[in-house]
Tab-separated table of N, CA and C and ligand atoms in Angstrom:
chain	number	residue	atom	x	y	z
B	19	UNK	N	5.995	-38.974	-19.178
B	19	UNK	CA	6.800	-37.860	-18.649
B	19	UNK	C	5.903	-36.694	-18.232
B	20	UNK	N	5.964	-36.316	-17.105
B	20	UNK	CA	5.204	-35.139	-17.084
B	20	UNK	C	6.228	-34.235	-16.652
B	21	UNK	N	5.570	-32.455	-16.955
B	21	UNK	CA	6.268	-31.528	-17.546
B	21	UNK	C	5.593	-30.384	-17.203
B	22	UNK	N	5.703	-29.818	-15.732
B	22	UNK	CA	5.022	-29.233	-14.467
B	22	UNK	C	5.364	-28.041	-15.099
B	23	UNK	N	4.281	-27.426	-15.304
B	23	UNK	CA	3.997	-25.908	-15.782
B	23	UNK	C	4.833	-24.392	-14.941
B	24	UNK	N	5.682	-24.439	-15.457
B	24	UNK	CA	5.824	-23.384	-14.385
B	24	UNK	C	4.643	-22.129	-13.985
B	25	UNK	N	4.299	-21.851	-14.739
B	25	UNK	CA	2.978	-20.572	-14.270
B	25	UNK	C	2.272	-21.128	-13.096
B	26	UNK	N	1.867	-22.618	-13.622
B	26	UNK	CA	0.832	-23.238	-11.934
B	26	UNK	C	1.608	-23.283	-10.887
B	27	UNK	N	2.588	-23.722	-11.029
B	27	UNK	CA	3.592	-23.673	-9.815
B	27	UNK	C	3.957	-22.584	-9.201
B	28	UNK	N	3.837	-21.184	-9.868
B	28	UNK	CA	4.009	-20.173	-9.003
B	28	UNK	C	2.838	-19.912	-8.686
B	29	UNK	N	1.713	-19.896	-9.733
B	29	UNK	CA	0.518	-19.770	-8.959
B	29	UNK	C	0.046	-20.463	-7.673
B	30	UNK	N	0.480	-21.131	-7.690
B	30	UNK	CA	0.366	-22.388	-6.284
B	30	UNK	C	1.173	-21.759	-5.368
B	31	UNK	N	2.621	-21.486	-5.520
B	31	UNK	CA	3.330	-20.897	-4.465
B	31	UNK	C	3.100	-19.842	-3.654
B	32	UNK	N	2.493	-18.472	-4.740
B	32	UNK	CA	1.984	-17.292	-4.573
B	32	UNK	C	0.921	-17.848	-3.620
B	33	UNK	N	0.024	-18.606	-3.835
B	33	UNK	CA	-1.227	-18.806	-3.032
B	33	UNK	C	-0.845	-19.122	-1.687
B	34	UNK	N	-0.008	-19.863	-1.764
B	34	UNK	CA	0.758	-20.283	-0.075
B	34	UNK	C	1.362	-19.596	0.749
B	35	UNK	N	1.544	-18.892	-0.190
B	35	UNK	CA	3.149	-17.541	0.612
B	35	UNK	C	2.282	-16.757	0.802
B	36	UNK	N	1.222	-15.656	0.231
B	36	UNK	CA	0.578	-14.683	-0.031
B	36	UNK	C	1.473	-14.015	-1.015
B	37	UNK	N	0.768	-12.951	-1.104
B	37	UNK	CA	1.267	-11.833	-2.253
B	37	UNK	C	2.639	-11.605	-2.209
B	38	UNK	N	3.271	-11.989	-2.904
B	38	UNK	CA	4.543	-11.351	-3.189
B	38	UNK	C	5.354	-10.697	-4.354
B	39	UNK	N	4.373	-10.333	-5.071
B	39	UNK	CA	4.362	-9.297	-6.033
B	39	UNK	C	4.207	-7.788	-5.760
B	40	UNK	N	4.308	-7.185	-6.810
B	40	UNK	CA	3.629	-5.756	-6.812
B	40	UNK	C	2.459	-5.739	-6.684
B	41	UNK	N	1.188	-6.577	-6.592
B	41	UNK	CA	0.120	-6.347	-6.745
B	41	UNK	C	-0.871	-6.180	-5.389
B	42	UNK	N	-1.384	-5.009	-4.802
B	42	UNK	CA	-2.175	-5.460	-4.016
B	42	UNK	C	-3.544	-5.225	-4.105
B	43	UNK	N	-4.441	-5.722	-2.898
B	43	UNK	CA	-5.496	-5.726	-3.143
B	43	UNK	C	-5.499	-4.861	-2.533
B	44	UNK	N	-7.189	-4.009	-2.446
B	44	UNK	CA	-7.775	-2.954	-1.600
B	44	UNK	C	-7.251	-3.138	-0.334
B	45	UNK	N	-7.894	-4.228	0.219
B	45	UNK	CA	-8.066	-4.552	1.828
B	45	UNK	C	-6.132	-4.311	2.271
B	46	UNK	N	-5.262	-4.800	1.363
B	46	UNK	CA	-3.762	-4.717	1.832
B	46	UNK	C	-3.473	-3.158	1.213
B	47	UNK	N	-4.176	-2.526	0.763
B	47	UNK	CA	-3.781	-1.242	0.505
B	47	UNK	C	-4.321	-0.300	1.664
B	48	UNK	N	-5.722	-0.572	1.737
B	48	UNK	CA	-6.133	-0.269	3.336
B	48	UNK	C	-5.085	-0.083	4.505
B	49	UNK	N	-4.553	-1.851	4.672
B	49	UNK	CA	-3.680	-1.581	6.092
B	49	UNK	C	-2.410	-0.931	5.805
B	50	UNK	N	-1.538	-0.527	4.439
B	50	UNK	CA	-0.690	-0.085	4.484
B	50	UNK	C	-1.141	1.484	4.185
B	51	UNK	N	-2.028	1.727	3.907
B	51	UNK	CA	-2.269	3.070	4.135
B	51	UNK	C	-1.462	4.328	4.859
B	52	UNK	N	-1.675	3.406	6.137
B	52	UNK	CA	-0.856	4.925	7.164
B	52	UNK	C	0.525	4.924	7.122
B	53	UNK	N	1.065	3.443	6.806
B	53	UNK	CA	2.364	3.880	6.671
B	53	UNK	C	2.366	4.371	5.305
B	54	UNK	N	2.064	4.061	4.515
B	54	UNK	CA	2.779	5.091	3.219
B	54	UNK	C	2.376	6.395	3.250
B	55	UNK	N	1.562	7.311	3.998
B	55	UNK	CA	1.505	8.360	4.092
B	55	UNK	C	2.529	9.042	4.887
B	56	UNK	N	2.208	8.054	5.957
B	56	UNK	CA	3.817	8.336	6.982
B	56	UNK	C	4.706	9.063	6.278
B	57	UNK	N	5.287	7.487	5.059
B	57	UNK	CA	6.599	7.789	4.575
B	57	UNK	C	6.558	8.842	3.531
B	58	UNK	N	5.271	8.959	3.004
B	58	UNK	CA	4.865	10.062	1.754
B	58	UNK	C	4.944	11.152	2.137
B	59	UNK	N	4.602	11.581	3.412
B	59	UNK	CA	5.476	13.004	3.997
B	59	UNK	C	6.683	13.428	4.723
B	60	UNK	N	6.949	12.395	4.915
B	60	UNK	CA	8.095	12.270	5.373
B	60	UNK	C	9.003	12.299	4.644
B	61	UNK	N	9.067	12.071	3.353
B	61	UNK	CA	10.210	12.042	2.502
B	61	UNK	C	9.664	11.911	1.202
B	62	UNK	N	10.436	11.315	-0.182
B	62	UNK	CA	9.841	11.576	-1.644
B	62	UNK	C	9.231	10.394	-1.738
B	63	UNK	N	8.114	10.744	-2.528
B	63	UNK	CA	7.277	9.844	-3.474
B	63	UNK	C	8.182	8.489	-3.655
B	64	UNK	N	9.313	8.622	-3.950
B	64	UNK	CA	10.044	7.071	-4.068
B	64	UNK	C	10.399	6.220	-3.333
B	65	UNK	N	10.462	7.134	-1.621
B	65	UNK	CA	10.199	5.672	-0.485
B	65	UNK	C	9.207	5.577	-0.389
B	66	UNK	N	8.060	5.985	-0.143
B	66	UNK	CA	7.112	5.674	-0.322
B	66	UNK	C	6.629	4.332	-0.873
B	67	UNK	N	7.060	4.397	-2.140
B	67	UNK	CA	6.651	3.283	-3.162
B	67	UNK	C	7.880	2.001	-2.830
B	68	UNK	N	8.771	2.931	-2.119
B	68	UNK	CA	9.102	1.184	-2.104
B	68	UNK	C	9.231	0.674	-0.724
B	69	UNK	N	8.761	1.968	0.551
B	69	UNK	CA	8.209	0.984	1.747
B	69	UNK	C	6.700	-0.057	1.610
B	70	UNK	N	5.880	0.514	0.848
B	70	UNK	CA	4.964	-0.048	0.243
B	70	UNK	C	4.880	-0.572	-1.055
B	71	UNK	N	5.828	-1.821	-1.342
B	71	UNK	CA	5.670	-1.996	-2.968
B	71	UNK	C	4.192	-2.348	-3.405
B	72	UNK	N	4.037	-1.430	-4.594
B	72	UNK	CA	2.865	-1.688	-5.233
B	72	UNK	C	1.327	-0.981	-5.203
B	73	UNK	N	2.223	-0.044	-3.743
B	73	UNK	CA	1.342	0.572	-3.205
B	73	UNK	C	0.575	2.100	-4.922
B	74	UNK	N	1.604	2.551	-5.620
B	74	UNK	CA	1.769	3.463	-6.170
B	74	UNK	C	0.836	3.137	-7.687
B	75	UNK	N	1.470	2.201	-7.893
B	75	UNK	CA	0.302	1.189	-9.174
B	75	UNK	C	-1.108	1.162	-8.600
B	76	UNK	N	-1.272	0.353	-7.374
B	76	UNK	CA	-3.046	0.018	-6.686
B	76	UNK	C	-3.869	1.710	-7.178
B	77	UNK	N	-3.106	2.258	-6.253
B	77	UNK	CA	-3.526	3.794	-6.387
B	77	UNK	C	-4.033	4.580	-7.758
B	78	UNK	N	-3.339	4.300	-8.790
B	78	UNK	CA	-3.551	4.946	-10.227
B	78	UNK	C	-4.028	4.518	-10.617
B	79	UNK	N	-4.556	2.869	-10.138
B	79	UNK	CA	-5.937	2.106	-11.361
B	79	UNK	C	-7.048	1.629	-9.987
B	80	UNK	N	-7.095	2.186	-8.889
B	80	UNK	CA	-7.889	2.210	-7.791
B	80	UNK	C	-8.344	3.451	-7.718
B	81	UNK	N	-9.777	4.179	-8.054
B	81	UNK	CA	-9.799	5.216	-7.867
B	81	UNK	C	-10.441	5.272	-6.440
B	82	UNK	N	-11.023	4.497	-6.018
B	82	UNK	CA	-11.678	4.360	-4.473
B	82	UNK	C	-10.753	4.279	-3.361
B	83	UNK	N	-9.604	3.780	-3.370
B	83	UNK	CA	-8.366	3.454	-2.575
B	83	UNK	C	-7.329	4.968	-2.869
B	84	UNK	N	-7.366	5.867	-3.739
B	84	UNK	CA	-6.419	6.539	-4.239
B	84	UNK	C	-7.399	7.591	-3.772
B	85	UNK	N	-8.862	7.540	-3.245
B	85	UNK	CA	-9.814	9.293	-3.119
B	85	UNK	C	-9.036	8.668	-0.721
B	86	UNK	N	-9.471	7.810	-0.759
B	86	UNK	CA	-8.781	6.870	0.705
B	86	UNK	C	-7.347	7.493	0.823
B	87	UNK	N	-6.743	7.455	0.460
B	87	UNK	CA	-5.108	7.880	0.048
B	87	UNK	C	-5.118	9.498	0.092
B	88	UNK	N	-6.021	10.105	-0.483
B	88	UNK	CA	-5.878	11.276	-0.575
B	88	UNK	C	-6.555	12.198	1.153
B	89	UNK	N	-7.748	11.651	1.196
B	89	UNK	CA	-8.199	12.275	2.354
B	89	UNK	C	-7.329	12.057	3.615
B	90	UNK	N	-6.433	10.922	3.727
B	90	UNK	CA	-6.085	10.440	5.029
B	90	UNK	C	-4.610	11.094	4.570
B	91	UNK	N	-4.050	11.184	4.056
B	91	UNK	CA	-2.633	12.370	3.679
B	91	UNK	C	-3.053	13.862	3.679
B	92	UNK	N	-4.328	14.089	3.540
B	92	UNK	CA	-4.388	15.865	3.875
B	92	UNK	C	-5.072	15.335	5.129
B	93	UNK	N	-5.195	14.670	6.337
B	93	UNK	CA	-5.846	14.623	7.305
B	93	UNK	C	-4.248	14.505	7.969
B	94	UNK	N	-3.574	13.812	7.723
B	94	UNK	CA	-2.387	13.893	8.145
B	94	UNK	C	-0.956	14.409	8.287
B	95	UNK	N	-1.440	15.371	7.289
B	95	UNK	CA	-0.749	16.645	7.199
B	95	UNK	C	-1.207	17.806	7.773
B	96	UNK	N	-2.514	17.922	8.227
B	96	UNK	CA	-3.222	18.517	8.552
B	96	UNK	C	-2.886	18.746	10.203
B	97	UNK	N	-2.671	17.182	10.551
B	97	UNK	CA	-2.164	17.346	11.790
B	97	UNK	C	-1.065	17.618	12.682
B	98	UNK	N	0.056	17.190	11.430
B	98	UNK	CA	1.398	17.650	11.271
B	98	UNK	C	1.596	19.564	11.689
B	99	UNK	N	0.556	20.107	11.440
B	99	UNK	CA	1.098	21.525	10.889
B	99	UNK	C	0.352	21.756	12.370
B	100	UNK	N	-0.490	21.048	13.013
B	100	UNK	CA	-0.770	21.986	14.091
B	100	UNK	C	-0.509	20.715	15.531
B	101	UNK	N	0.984	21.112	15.901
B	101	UNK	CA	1.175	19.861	16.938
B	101	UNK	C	0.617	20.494	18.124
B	102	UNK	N	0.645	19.264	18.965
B	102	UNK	CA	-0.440	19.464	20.012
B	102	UNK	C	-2.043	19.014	20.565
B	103	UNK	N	-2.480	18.748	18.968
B	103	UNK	CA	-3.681	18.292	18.887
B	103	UNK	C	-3.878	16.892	18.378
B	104	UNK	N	-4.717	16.381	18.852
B	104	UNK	CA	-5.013	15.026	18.653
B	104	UNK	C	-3.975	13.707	19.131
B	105	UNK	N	-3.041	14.235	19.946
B	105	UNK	CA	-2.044	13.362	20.257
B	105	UNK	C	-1.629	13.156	21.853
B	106	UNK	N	-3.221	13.450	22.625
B	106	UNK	CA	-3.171	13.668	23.929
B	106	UNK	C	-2.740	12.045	24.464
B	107	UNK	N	-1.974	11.607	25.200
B	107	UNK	CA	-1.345	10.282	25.752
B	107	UNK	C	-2.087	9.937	27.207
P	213	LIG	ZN1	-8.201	-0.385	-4.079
């Protein structure tokens, strides 16, 4: 009789599907970057975290991704406050 582990089996699934947890890596915290700043000024801390799940966890035990997070939200607020600039078409 065999008696298929469930843990390997999601581990296997997870591997096929990609991430579909809360967990991301740098490189997927990278590309969601601009949108969660987007949404991080745009509205509260709690869409944020859940247009980007997982995004909010990476950040608090990423300190390299979370100093990334910080410069590109005062760069983008920055630009917010003075329209006109940097958005020549
Ligand atoms: Zn990171």
């Amino acid at each position: 009789m065999t008696n298929p582990t469930p843990d390997r089996l999601t581990d296997l699934l997870g591997g096929l599907l990609g991430p579909a947890g809360p967990e991301l890596t740098c490189e997927e915290c990278f590309e969601h970057l601009d949108r969660y700043v987007e949404v991080e000024l745009s509205g509260a801390d709690a869409d944020a975290d859940a247009a980007v799940p997982g995004m909010h966890a990476h950040l608090d035990g990423c300190p390299a991704c979370a100093e990334d997070h910080d410069s590109l939200r005062a760069l983008v607020g920055s630009e917010r406050q003075s329209p006109g600039r940097g958005r020549s078409a």
